[in-house]
Tab-separated table of C-alpha atoms in Angstrom:
chain	number	residue	atom	x	y	z
A	1	MET	CA	6.494	-5.130	-7.487
A	2	ARG	CA	7.965	-5.775	-4.049
A	3	TRP	CA	11.278	-4.082	-4.825
A	4	ALA	CA	9.525	-1.234	-6.605
A	5	LEU	CA	7.555	-0.554	-3.431
A	6	VAL	CA	10.767	-0.684	-1.373
A	7	ARG	CA	12.511	1.770	-3.712
A	8	VAL	CA	9.596	4.195	-3.627
A	9	SER	CA	9.460	4.004	0.171
A	10	LEU	CA	13.233	4.576	0.391
A	11	ALA	CA	13.080	7.616	-1.874
A	12	VAL	CA	10.082	9.181	-0.151
A	13	THR	CA	11.423	8.613	3.359
A	14	THR	CA	14.848	9.991	2.426
A	15	MET	CA	13.263	13.138	1.001
A	16	VAL	CA	11.140	13.616	4.122
A	17	VAL	CA	14.138	13.089	6.428
A	18	LEU	CA	16.252	15.567	4.483
A	19	ALA	CA	13.429	18.101	4.358
A	20	PHE	CA	13.116	18.087	8.140
A	21	ALA	CA	16.589	17.140	9.390
A	22	VAL	CA	18.652	19.698	7.421
A	23	PRO	CA	16.620	22.775	8.456
A	24	LEU	CA	16.454	21.473	12.005
A	25	GLY	CA	20.243	21.016	12.081
A	26	LEU	CA	20.769	24.536	10.791
A	27	VAL	CA	18.417	25.909	13.435
A	28	ILE	CA	20.340	24.046	16.135
A	29	GLN	CA	23.617	25.425	14.789
A	30	GLU	CA	22.253	28.974	14.856
A	31	MET	CA	20.909	28.491	18.372
A	32	ALA	CA	24.357	27.323	19.555
A	33	ARG	CA	25.968	30.427	18.010
A	34	ASP	CA	23.390	32.718	19.595
A	35	ARG	CA	23.926	31.040	22.961
A	36	ALA	CA	27.707	31.535	22.781
A	37	PHE	CA	27.497	35.236	21.907
A	38	SER	CA	24.691	35.894	24.407
A	39	ASN	CA	26.984	34.526	27.084
A	40	ALA	CA	29.780	36.795	25.791
A	41	GLU	CA	27.456	39.803	25.989
A	42	ARG	CA	26.672	39.015	29.627
A	43	GLN	CA	30.376	38.738	30.374
A	44	ALA	CA	31.036	42.137	28.705
A	45	ALA	CA	28.090	43.758	30.489
A	46	ALA	CA	29.581	42.731	33.839
A	47	ILE	CA	32.460	45.194	33.271
A	48	GLY	CA	30.183	48.100	32.372
A	49	PRO	CA	29.475	49.325	35.943
A	50	THR	CA	33.187	49.371	36.777
A	51	LEU	CA	34.064	51.339	33.616
A	52	SER	CA	31.376	53.892	34.329
A	53	ILE	CA	32.989	54.618	37.738
A	54	THR	CA	36.714	54.345	37.159
A	55	THR	CA	39.378	53.609	34.609
A	56	ASP	CA	42.026	52.670	37.130
A	57	ARG	CA	44.055	49.778	35.802
A	58	ARG	CA	44.178	47.765	39.032
A	59	GLN	CA	40.461	48.037	39.637
A	60	LEU	CA	39.742	47.147	36.023
A	61	GLU	CA	42.098	44.170	36.210
A	62	ARG	CA	40.291	42.913	39.327
A	63	ALA	CA	36.927	43.383	37.618
A	64	VAL	CA	38.085	41.497	34.511
A	65	ALA	CA	39.531	38.661	36.594
A	66	SER	CA	36.237	38.280	38.428
A	67	THR	CA	34.430	37.293	35.229
A	68	GLN	CA	34.499	33.820	33.706
A	69	ALA	CA	35.877	35.047	30.387
A	70	GLY	CA	38.464	37.220	32.112
A	71	ALA	CA	39.654	34.363	34.309
A	72	ALA	CA	40.048	32.250	31.169
A	73	GLY	CA	42.086	34.955	29.438
A	74	ARG	CA	39.420	35.657	26.849
A	75	MET	CA	38.487	39.215	27.828
A	76	ALA	CA	40.241	42.505	27.056
A	77	VAL	CA	39.349	46.118	27.880
A	78	HIS	CA	40.421	48.992	25.616
A	79	VAL	CA	40.179	52.457	27.227
A	80	PRO	CA	41.073	55.522	25.081
A	81	ALA	CA	43.593	58.088	26.349
A	82	SER	CA	42.351	60.613	28.895
A	83	ASP	CA	43.522	62.572	31.925
A	84	GLU	CA	42.611	59.628	34.164
A	85	THR	CA	44.814	57.288	32.115
A	86	GLY	CA	47.693	59.743	31.994
A	87	GLY	CA	47.097	60.649	28.342
A	88	GLN	CA	47.755	57.112	27.103
A	89	ASP	CA	45.468	54.360	25.773
A	90	LEU	CA	44.807	51.756	28.441
A	91	GLU	CA	44.606	48.136	27.370
A	92	ILE	CA	43.925	45.302	29.830
A	93	GLY	CA	44.090	41.692	28.670
A	94	THR	CA	45.123	40.238	25.323
A	95	ARG	CA	43.790	42.003	22.298
A	96	ARG	CA	42.726	39.811	19.390
A	97	ALA	CA	40.629	42.223	17.328
A	98	THR	CA	42.350	44.624	14.971
A	99	VAL	CA	42.730	48.335	15.728
A	100	ARG	CA	40.512	49.101	12.771
A	101	ASP	CA	37.692	46.951	14.185
A	102	LEU	CA	38.010	48.693	17.556
A	103	ALA	CA	37.881	52.116	15.924
A	104	THR	CA	34.834	51.134	13.870
A	105	THR	CA	32.980	49.954	16.973
A	106	GLN	CA	33.820	53.168	18.814
A	107	ARG	CA	32.563	55.208	15.869
A	108	ILE	CA	29.219	53.386	15.377
A	109	GLY	CA	28.623	53.018	19.122
A	110	ARG	CA	27.037	49.561	19.105
A	111	ALA	CA	28.226	46.034	19.673
A	112	SER	CA	29.729	44.093	16.781
A	113	ILE	CA	31.234	40.699	16.105
A	114	THR	CA	34.443	40.297	14.193
A	115	ASP	CA	36.378	37.256	13.067
A	116	VAL	CA	39.689	36.585	14.753
A	117	THR	CA	42.158	33.746	14.758
A	118	ASP	CA	40.484	30.458	15.796
A	119	GLY	CA	37.188	32.119	16.623
A	120	SER	CA	35.300	35.378	16.918
A	121	ALA	CA	35.421	38.429	19.158
A	122	LEU	CA	32.492	40.383	20.579
A	123	LEU	CA	33.249	44.112	20.758
A	124	GLN	CA	30.972	45.814	23.288
A	125	PRO	CA	31.206	49.684	23.517
A	126	THR	CA	30.796	51.198	26.986
A	127	ALA	CA	30.506	54.937	27.771
A	128	LEU	CA	32.984	56.372	30.245
A	129	SER	CA	32.422	59.208	32.719
A	130	SER	CA	34.724	61.328	30.560
A	131	GLY	CA	32.382	60.960	27.610
A	132	LYS	CA	34.678	58.729	25.632
A	133	ILE	CA	33.922	55.153	24.531
A	134	ALA	CA	35.752	52.141	25.954
A	135	ILE	CA	35.604	48.760	24.182
A	136	VAL	CA	35.166	45.469	26.043
A	137	GLU	CA	36.419	42.612	23.890
A	138	VAL	CA	35.278	39.022	24.653
A	139	TYR	CA	36.899	36.220	22.700
A	140	VAL	CA	34.611	33.324	21.681
A	141	PRO	CA	36.523	30.224	20.476
A	142	GLU	CA	35.232	28.336	17.432
A	143	ASP	CA	34.542	25.179	19.436
A	144	GLU	CA	32.290	27.121	21.812
A	145	VAL	CA	30.286	28.526	18.889
A	146	GLY	CA	29.696	24.978	17.654
A	147	ASN	CA	29.268	23.397	21.080
A	148	GLY	CA	26.670	20.571	20.830
A	149	VAL	CA	26.125	21.044	17.098
A	150	THR	CA	28.058	17.931	16.114
A	151	THR	CA	26.139	15.836	18.620
A	152	ALA	CA	22.859	17.246	17.341
A	153	TRP	CA	23.782	16.429	13.730
A	154	LEU	CA	24.734	12.877	14.738
A	155	VAL	CA	21.420	12.401	16.553
A	156	LEU	CA	19.495	13.739	13.578
A	157	ALA	CA	21.462	11.485	11.246
A	158	GLY	CA	20.765	8.474	13.470
A	159	VAL	CA	17.057	9.264	13.604
A	160	GLY	CA	17.028	9.729	9.845
A	161	VAL	CA	18.749	6.406	9.231
A	162	ALA	CA	16.373	4.667	11.651
A	163	LEU	CA	13.383	6.144	9.840
A	164	VAL	CA	14.728	5.085	6.457
A	165	VAL	CA	15.514	1.546	7.654
A	166	GLY	CA	12.139	1.272	9.372
A	167	SER	CA	10.251	2.481	6.327
A	168	VAL	CA	12.149	0.068	4.084
A	169	ALA	CA	11.386	-2.815	6.460
A	170	VAL	CA	7.694	-1.894	6.604
A	171	ALA	CA	7.566	-1.477	2.826
A	172	ASP	CA	9.237	-4.851	2.386
A	173	ARG	CA	6.703	-6.531	4.665
A	174	LEU	CA	3.840	-4.810	2.863
A	175	GLY	CA	5.348	-5.831	-0.446
A	176	VAL	CA	5.602	-9.444	0.692
A	177	ARG	CA	2.000	-9.319	1.925
A	178	MET	CA	0.875	-8.093	-1.470
A	179	VAL	CA	3.234	-10.025	-3.732
A	180	ARG	CA	3.027	-13.505	-2.200
A	181	PRO	CA	-0.764	-13.837	-2.552
A	182	ALA	CA	-0.445	-12.584	-6.130
A	183	GLN	CA	2.323	-15.107	-6.838
A	184	ARG	CA	0.275	-17.929	-5.320
A	185	LEU	CA	-2.728	-16.889	-7.378
A	186	ALA	CA	-0.647	-16.781	-10.557
A	187	GLY	CA	0.909	-20.162	-9.757
A	188	ALA	CA	-2.468	-21.749	-9.065
A	189	ALA	CA	-3.871	-20.328	-12.303
A	190	HIS	CA	-0.880	-21.785	-14.178
A	191	ASP	CA	-1.361	-25.178	-12.497
A	192	LEU	CA	-5.050	-25.159	-13.306
A	193	GLY	CA	-4.227	-24.321	-16.901
A	194	GLU	CA	-1.811	-27.274	-16.954
A	195	GLY	CA	-4.606	-29.593	-15.886
A	196	GLN	CA	-3.967	-29.790	-12.140
A	197	LEU	CA	-7.579	-29.378	-11.111
A	198	GLY	CA	-6.772	-29.605	-7.406
A	199	ALA	CA	-4.925	-26.265	-7.453
A	200	ARG	CA	-6.294	-23.806	-4.889
A	201	VAL	CA	-4.994	-20.629	-3.229
A	202	PRO	CA	-5.398	-19.473	0.396
A	203	GLU	CA	-7.955	-16.723	0.775
A	204	GLU	CA	-5.675	-14.182	2.418
A	205	GLY	CA	-3.839	-10.943	1.713
A	206	PRO	CA	-5.250	-7.533	0.739
A	207	THR	CA	-8.974	-7.256	0.123
A	208	GLU	CA	-8.666	-7.257	-3.666
A	209	LEU	CA	-6.360	-10.293	-3.752
A	210	ARG	CA	-8.512	-12.095	-1.195
A	211	SER	CA	-11.564	-11.514	-3.389
A	212	ALA	CA	-9.602	-12.768	-6.399
A	213	ALA	CA	-8.588	-15.898	-4.456
A	214	VAL	CA	-12.205	-16.554	-3.453
A	215	ALA	CA	-13.311	-16.149	-7.064
A	216	PHE	CA	-10.508	-18.412	-8.318
A	217	ASN	CA	-11.291	-21.154	-5.791
A	218	SER	CA	-14.985	-20.932	-6.620
A	219	MET	CA	-14.204	-21.174	-10.319
A	220	ALA	CA	-11.900	-24.153	-9.782
A	221	ASP	CA	-14.538	-25.871	-7.630
A	222	GLN	CA	-17.102	-25.359	-10.368
A	223	VAL	CA	-14.723	-26.753	-12.976
A	224	VAL	CA	-14.176	-29.822	-10.801
A	225	GLN	CA	-17.905	-30.164	-10.214
A	226	LEU	CA	-18.693	-29.817	-13.911
A	227	LEU	CA	-16.195	-32.539	-14.766
A	228	ALA	CA	-17.575	-34.752	-12.020
A	229	ASN	CA	-21.111	-34.149	-13.251
A	230	GLU	CA	-20.080	-35.026	-16.789
A	231	ARG	CA	-18.498	-38.266	-15.663
A	232	GLU	CA	-21.497	-39.153	-13.504
A	233	LEU	CA	-23.778	-38.380	-16.428
A	234	ALA	CA	-21.703	-40.669	-18.622
A	235	ALA	CA	-21.972	-43.392	-15.981
A	236	ASP	CA	-25.732	-42.978	-15.609
A	237	LEU	CA	-26.335	-42.916	-19.362
A	238	SER	CA	-24.167	-46.003	-19.779
A	239	HIS	CA	-26.094	-47.678	-16.962
A	240	ARG	CA	-29.343	-47.084	-18.828
A	241	LEU	CA	-27.967	-49.034	-21.789
A	242	ARG	CA	-28.058	-52.224	-19.759
A	243	THR	CA	-31.787	-52.698	-20.169
A	244	PRO	CA	-31.807	-52.660	-24.007
A	245	LEU	CA	-28.608	-54.731	-23.927
A	246	THR	CA	-30.390	-57.326	-21.847
A	247	VAL	CA	-33.151	-57.464	-24.442
A	248	LEU	CA	-30.573	-57.821	-27.209
A	249	ARG	CA	-28.828	-60.593	-25.332
A	250	LEU	CA	-32.101	-62.479	-24.872
A	251	ASN	CA	-32.988	-62.017	-28.525
A	252	ALA	CA	-29.520	-63.112	-29.557
A	253	ALA	CA	-29.911	-66.250	-27.445
A	254	SER	CA	-33.042	-67.129	-29.403
A	255	LEU	CA	-31.284	-66.937	-32.770
A	256	GLY	CA	-30.198	-70.534	-32.546
A	257	THR	CA	-26.882	-71.676	-33.940
A	258	GLY	CA	-24.786	-70.584	-36.822
A	259	PRO	CA	-21.969	-68.146	-37.580
A	260	ALA	CA	-24.286	-65.124	-37.763
A	261	ALA	CA	-25.917	-65.981	-34.437
A	262	ASP	CA	-22.547	-66.554	-32.767
A	263	GLN	CA	-21.230	-63.251	-34.107
A	264	THR	CA	-24.331	-61.452	-32.862
A	265	ARG	CA	-24.025	-62.933	-29.392
A	266	ALA	CA	-20.294	-62.128	-29.299
A	267	ALA	CA	-20.990	-58.551	-30.347
A	268	VAL	CA	-23.630	-58.192	-27.616
A	269	GLU	CA	-21.224	-59.554	-24.997
A	270	GLN	CA	-18.490	-57.232	-26.205
A	271	LEU	CA	-20.911	-54.308	-26.030
A	272	GLU	CA	-21.878	-55.249	-22.466
A	273	ARG	CA	-18.204	-55.395	-21.457
A	274	GLU	CA	-17.559	-51.988	-23.009
A	275	VAL	CA	-20.547	-50.491	-21.198
A	276	ASP	CA	-19.331	-51.976	-17.899
A	277	THR	CA	-15.861	-50.550	-18.552
A	278	ILE	CA	-17.314	-47.106	-19.204
A	279	ILE	CA	-19.348	-47.234	-15.989
A	280	ARG	CA	-16.389	-48.377	-13.883
A	281	THR	CA	-14.042	-45.796	-15.391
A	282	ALA	CA	-16.499	-42.941	-14.938
A	283	ARG	CA	-17.275	-43.911	-11.350
A	284	GLU	CA	-13.725	-44.470	-10.177
A	285	ALA	CA	-12.228	-41.961	-7.765
A	286	LYS	CA	-10.555	-39.065	-9.529
A	287	PRO	CA	-7.851	-37.682	-7.250
A	288	GLN	CA	-6.706	-35.174	-9.849
A	289	THR	CA	-10.039	-33.397	-9.543
A	290	GLN	CA	-9.995	-33.154	-5.768
A	291	ALA	CA	-9.416	-29.747	-4.221
A	292	THR	CA	-6.037	-30.032	-2.512
A	293	GLY	CA	-4.650	-26.521	-2.075
A	294	PRO	CA	-4.330	-24.492	1.142
A	295	GLY	CA	-7.317	-22.454	0.032
A	296	ALA	CA	-9.485	-25.509	-0.718
A	297	GLY	CA	-12.574	-26.202	1.357
A	298	CYS	CA	-15.536	-24.278	2.661
A	299	ASP	CA	-17.340	-23.163	5.792
A	300	VAL	CA	-19.650	-26.031	6.707
A	301	SER	CA	-21.837	-23.768	8.870
A	302	GLU	CA	-22.414	-21.370	6.007
A	303	VAL	CA	-23.261	-24.154	3.545
A	304	VAL	CA	-25.611	-25.861	6.021
A	305	ARG	CA	-27.467	-22.602	6.708
A	306	GLU	CA	-27.768	-21.936	2.993
A	307	ARG	CA	-29.160	-25.394	2.152
A	308	MET	CA	-31.514	-25.398	5.140
A	309	GLU	CA	-32.846	-22.023	4.024
A	310	PHE	CA	-33.536	-23.596	0.618
A	311	TRP	CA	-35.347	-26.631	2.062
A	312	SER	CA	-37.163	-24.745	4.844
A	313	ALA	CA	-39.811	-23.412	2.464
A	314	LEU	CA	-40.810	-26.948	1.427
A	315	ALA	CA	-40.655	-28.083	5.067
A	316	GLU	CA	-43.079	-25.332	6.027
A	317	ASP	CA	-45.462	-26.328	3.226
A	318	GLU	CA	-45.460	-29.961	4.394
A	319	GLY	CA	-45.777	-29.082	8.062
A	320	ARG	CA	-42.419	-30.520	9.084
A	321	LYS	CA	-40.700	-29.393	12.259
A	322	VAL	CA	-37.048	-28.549	11.622
A	323	ARG	CA	-34.205	-28.208	14.108
A	324	LEU	CA	-30.814	-26.766	13.223
A	325	ALA	CA	-27.880	-26.684	15.664
A	326	GLY	CA	-24.128	-26.131	15.731
A	327	VAL	CA	-23.901	-23.561	12.934
A	328	ASP	CA	-23.474	-20.415	15.025
A	329	ARG	CA	-19.754	-20.037	14.204
A	330	PRO	CA	-17.543	-20.720	11.153
A	331	VAL	CA	-16.206	-24.274	10.815
A	332	ARG	CA	-13.714	-24.808	7.978
A	333	ILE	CA	-13.534	-28.262	6.351
A	334	PRO	CA	-11.378	-29.573	3.458
A	335	VAL	CA	-14.374	-30.193	1.178
A	336	ALA	CA	-15.309	-28.124	-1.841
A	337	ARG	CA	-18.480	-26.103	-1.403
A	338	PRO	CA	-20.389	-27.694	-4.366
A	339	GLU	CA	-19.582	-31.228	-3.137
A	340	LEU	CA	-20.818	-30.535	0.391
A	341	ALA	CA	-23.949	-28.840	-0.936
A	342	ALA	CA	-24.651	-31.842	-3.196
A	343	ALA	CA	-24.229	-34.250	-0.264
A	344	LEU	CA	-26.575	-32.253	1.981
A	345	ASP	CA	-29.153	-31.946	-0.799
A	346	ALA	CA	-29.023	-35.722	-1.324
A	347	LEU	CA	-29.700	-36.402	2.371
A	348	LEU	CA	-32.392	-33.742	2.811
A	349	GLY	CA	-34.010	-34.720	-0.458
A	350	ASN	CA	-34.327	-38.310	0.797
A	351	VAL	CA	-36.080	-37.049	3.938
A	352	PHE	CA	-38.690	-35.257	1.858
A	353	ARG	CA	-39.110	-38.036	-0.730
A	354	HIS	CA	-39.255	-41.041	1.536
A	355	THR	CA	-40.915	-39.888	4.756
A	356	PRO	CA	-44.583	-38.859	5.159
A	357	GLU	CA	-45.512	-35.202	5.239
A	358	GLY	CA	-45.293	-33.737	8.730
A	359	THR	CA	-42.272	-35.883	9.645
A	360	ALA	CA	-39.812	-33.863	11.705
A	361	PHE	CA	-36.107	-33.815	10.962
A	362	SER	CA	-32.966	-32.128	12.281
A	363	LEU	CA	-29.473	-31.224	11.163
A	364	ASP	CA	-26.612	-30.879	13.668
A	365	VAL	CA	-22.973	-29.880	13.196
A	366	HIS	CA	-20.397	-30.927	15.814
A	367	ASN	CA	-16.891	-29.470	15.620
A	368	GLY	CA	-14.019	-31.429	17.157
A	369	ASP	CA	-10.252	-31.064	17.234
A	370	ASP	CA	-9.622	-33.471	14.357
A	371	ALA	CA	-13.012	-33.884	12.727
A	372	VAL	CA	-16.378	-32.307	11.997
A	373	ILE	CA	-19.505	-34.434	12.292
A	374	VAL	CA	-22.728	-33.625	10.435
A	375	LEU	CA	-25.850	-35.457	11.627
A	376	VAL	CA	-29.061	-35.626	9.577
A	377	SER	CA	-31.873	-37.188	11.609
A	378	ASP	CA	-35.554	-37.758	10.916
A	379	ALA	CA	-38.606	-39.251	12.605
A	380	GLY	CA	-39.514	-41.439	9.621
A	381	PRO	CA	-39.783	-45.243	9.282
A	382	GLY	CA	-36.013	-45.786	8.976
A	383	ILE	CA	-33.938	-47.921	6.600
A	384	ALA	CA	-34.220	-51.675	6.703
A	385	ASP	CA	-30.760	-52.461	5.251
A	386	PRO	CA	-28.279	-49.595	5.798
A	387	GLU	CA	-25.389	-51.601	4.352
A	388	ALA	CA	-27.222	-52.160	1.081
A	389	ALA	CA	-28.182	-48.495	0.960
A	390	MET	CA	-24.500	-47.569	1.095
A	391	ALA	CA	-23.546	-49.848	-1.806
A	392	ARG	CA	-23.138	-48.095	-5.143
A	393	GLY	CA	-24.960	-49.570	-8.102
A	394	ASN	CA	-27.162	-51.708	-5.872
A	395	SER	CA	-30.651	-51.108	-7.163
A	396	GLY	CA	-32.334	-53.955	-5.351
A	397	ALA	CA	-36.091	-53.660	-5.690
A	398	ARG	CA	-35.950	-49.957	-6.483
A	399	ASP	CA	-37.301	-49.680	-9.966
A	400	GLY	CA	-35.730	-46.950	-12.020
A	401	SER	CA	-32.964	-46.206	-9.462
A	402	THR	CA	-29.508	-45.398	-10.726
A	403	GLY	CA	-28.076	-46.933	-7.575
A	404	LEU	CA	-26.002	-43.884	-6.661
A	405	GLY	CA	-27.579	-43.740	-3.197
A	406	LEU	CA	-25.476	-42.456	-0.322
A	407	ASP	CA	-22.360	-42.971	-2.411
A	408	ILE	CA	-22.197	-39.214	-3.123
A	409	VAL	CA	-22.116	-38.545	0.618
A	410	ARG	CA	-19.650	-41.361	1.199
A	411	ARG	CA	-17.203	-40.000	-1.390
A	412	VAL	CA	-17.295	-36.571	0.251
A	413	ALA	CA	-16.493	-38.038	3.673
A	414	GLU	CA	-13.855	-40.497	2.477
A	415	SER	CA	-12.034	-37.787	0.536
A	416	THR	CA	-11.098	-36.315	3.949
A	417	GLY	CA	-10.291	-39.635	5.635
A	418	GLY	CA	-13.766	-39.866	7.212
A	419	ASP	CA	-16.773	-42.097	6.649
A	420	VAL	CA	-20.582	-42.271	6.693
A	421	ARG	CA	-22.663	-44.282	9.155
A	422	ILE	CA	-26.386	-44.985	9.216
A	423	GLY	CA	-28.143	-45.637	12.501
A	424	HIS	CA	-31.275	-45.049	14.546
A	425	SER	CA	-31.942	-41.426	15.482
A	426	VAL	CA	-33.318	-40.043	18.731
A	427	LEU	CA	-36.301	-38.856	16.703
A	428	GLY	CA	-37.224	-42.465	16.009
A	429	GLY	CA	-36.156	-42.705	12.375
A	430	THR	CA	-32.881	-42.703	10.505
A	431	GLU	CA	-29.731	-40.884	11.516
A	432	VAL	CA	-27.008	-40.394	8.903
A	433	ARG	CA	-23.673	-39.340	10.327
A	434	ILE	CA	-21.049	-37.766	8.059
A	435	TRP	CA	-17.609	-37.885	9.708
A	436	ILE	CA	-15.369	-35.328	7.954
A	437	GLY	CA	-11.695	-35.463	8.879
A	438	LEU	CA	-9.754	-32.225	9.250
A	439	GLY	CA	-6.531	-33.990	8.172
A	440	ARG	CA	-5.655	-36.764	5.766
A	441	ALA	CA	-4.172	-38.806	8.594
A	442	ALA	CA	-7.425	-38.816	10.541
A	443	GLN	CA	-8.638	-42.108	12.012
A	444	ARG	CA	-12.125	-43.263	11.208
A	445	PRO	CA	-13.920	-43.712	14.507
A	446	GLN	CA	-16.064	-46.659	15.505
A	447	GLY	CA	-18.868	-44.694	17.048
A	448	ARG	CA	-22.252	-45.434	18.448
A	449	LEU	CA	-23.893	-45.048	15.058
A	450	GLY	CA	-22.019	-48.053	13.747
A	451	HIS	CA	-23.335	-50.154	16.659
A	452	ARG	CA	-26.830	-48.917	16.020
A	453	THR	CA	-26.468	-49.920	12.380
A	454	ASN	CA	-25.544	-53.442	13.462
A	455	ARG	CA	-28.544	-53.647	15.716
A	456	ARG	CA	-30.799	-52.511	12.898
A	457	ARG	CA	-29.429	-55.239	10.649
A	458	LYS	CA	-30.051	-57.869	13.313
A	459	GLY	CA	-33.667	-57.048	13.862
A	460	GLY	CA	-34.769	-53.506	13.175
A	461	SER	CA	-38.457	-52.871	12.746
A	462	GLY	CA	-38.333	-49.799	10.511
A	463	ASN	CA	-38.411	-49.969	6.737
A	464	ARG	CA	-37.999	-47.413	3.988
A	465	ARG	CA	-38.921	-49.606	1.100
A	466	GLY	CA	-37.937	-48.404	-2.336
A	467	ALA	CA	-36.185	-45.301	-1.012
A	468	GLU	CA	-33.315	-44.090	-3.150
A	469	VAL	CA	-30.799	-42.932	-0.564
């Protein structure tokens, strides 16, 4: 496609250059010819006054020598025989035109141009006082007729070549701009088809290709999210099997002794191990499903505004004051849009589920050079044991909890080299800080939230009992 565009540009530009340069060169050539013969006409006209007064050879010779053409030996005067010339034809200068051409000019009575050796000759008829016609011949060399034409053709050729080269260069750049995004999109689609779920493409290039890249990245993110949801569902469903397994184990323990009882207890233990293996496998990190291309990620400001718009209706119904800050400009982060949305929904959902109606909350986005920090704060009772809340699979006293907790948020942050901290907010309740690194080599900071978490563990007064965070 790139070379096709270059070839088309080359052909079109060449046609345009030829269409304009050739006629222009011919016009310049004609103008140079007209200039040369106009100058010859002026030289011939300078002799006219002298011929109208006298045909004396010496006076005519002086008049011819006074002109530029005469001084250069390119002018001749042909005076027919008369009483003043002693009955003989008078010829001054070197004649180059043929006698026949001179006679023809005398007969027709108007100027003419005839070809001579190495150039042309202008034959200008002039009436004498005797009534006869004298001919003033001005020789115009071939190089004077074409004076400046060669230079003009070279300039036009140079301009034409520059236009062709420039158009080819521009076409090549345009072709690269169009072809490279298409090649990246095709390569990412191939990688995704081969099972590399982290394949993404940068959202750049022409509008159509940029839209295609956005659609491809969104599709790939949804595929990753669907797989993650399936694995989480498998983990949760397997987790639910533990309760009936516990009952089976207790019943098997009451079977007493004997081969059948031992086999039953062994089968129950094997089943418990298999269920634990399924849970661990499903919940392990899956790097092959992480978005890792140059086009991976999302605009955190856009996602935050979207989720806050979703939750604002419920906040208004419950009389909660909401504050949103730091989302007035785009902030790109290396996190897939569905994953960030799920993390924000988990945090905001906890605020609504585990704080009384009317409790205020806020969401702030801080953009740094190497990280983006998202703060979710509320004015609720707080969390008694932040460390336990961060532990996956720790149900504690929370009946019916799957134990996922803040692990969803933690996985999002840690996938970028960041972390999650729980502390005491300025609103009086809990503050959850998501530290999202903008590069894999980012250092996890030891911020003030971590110190606040330690203080809460030592003797905090707040408690969010039974809250699934």
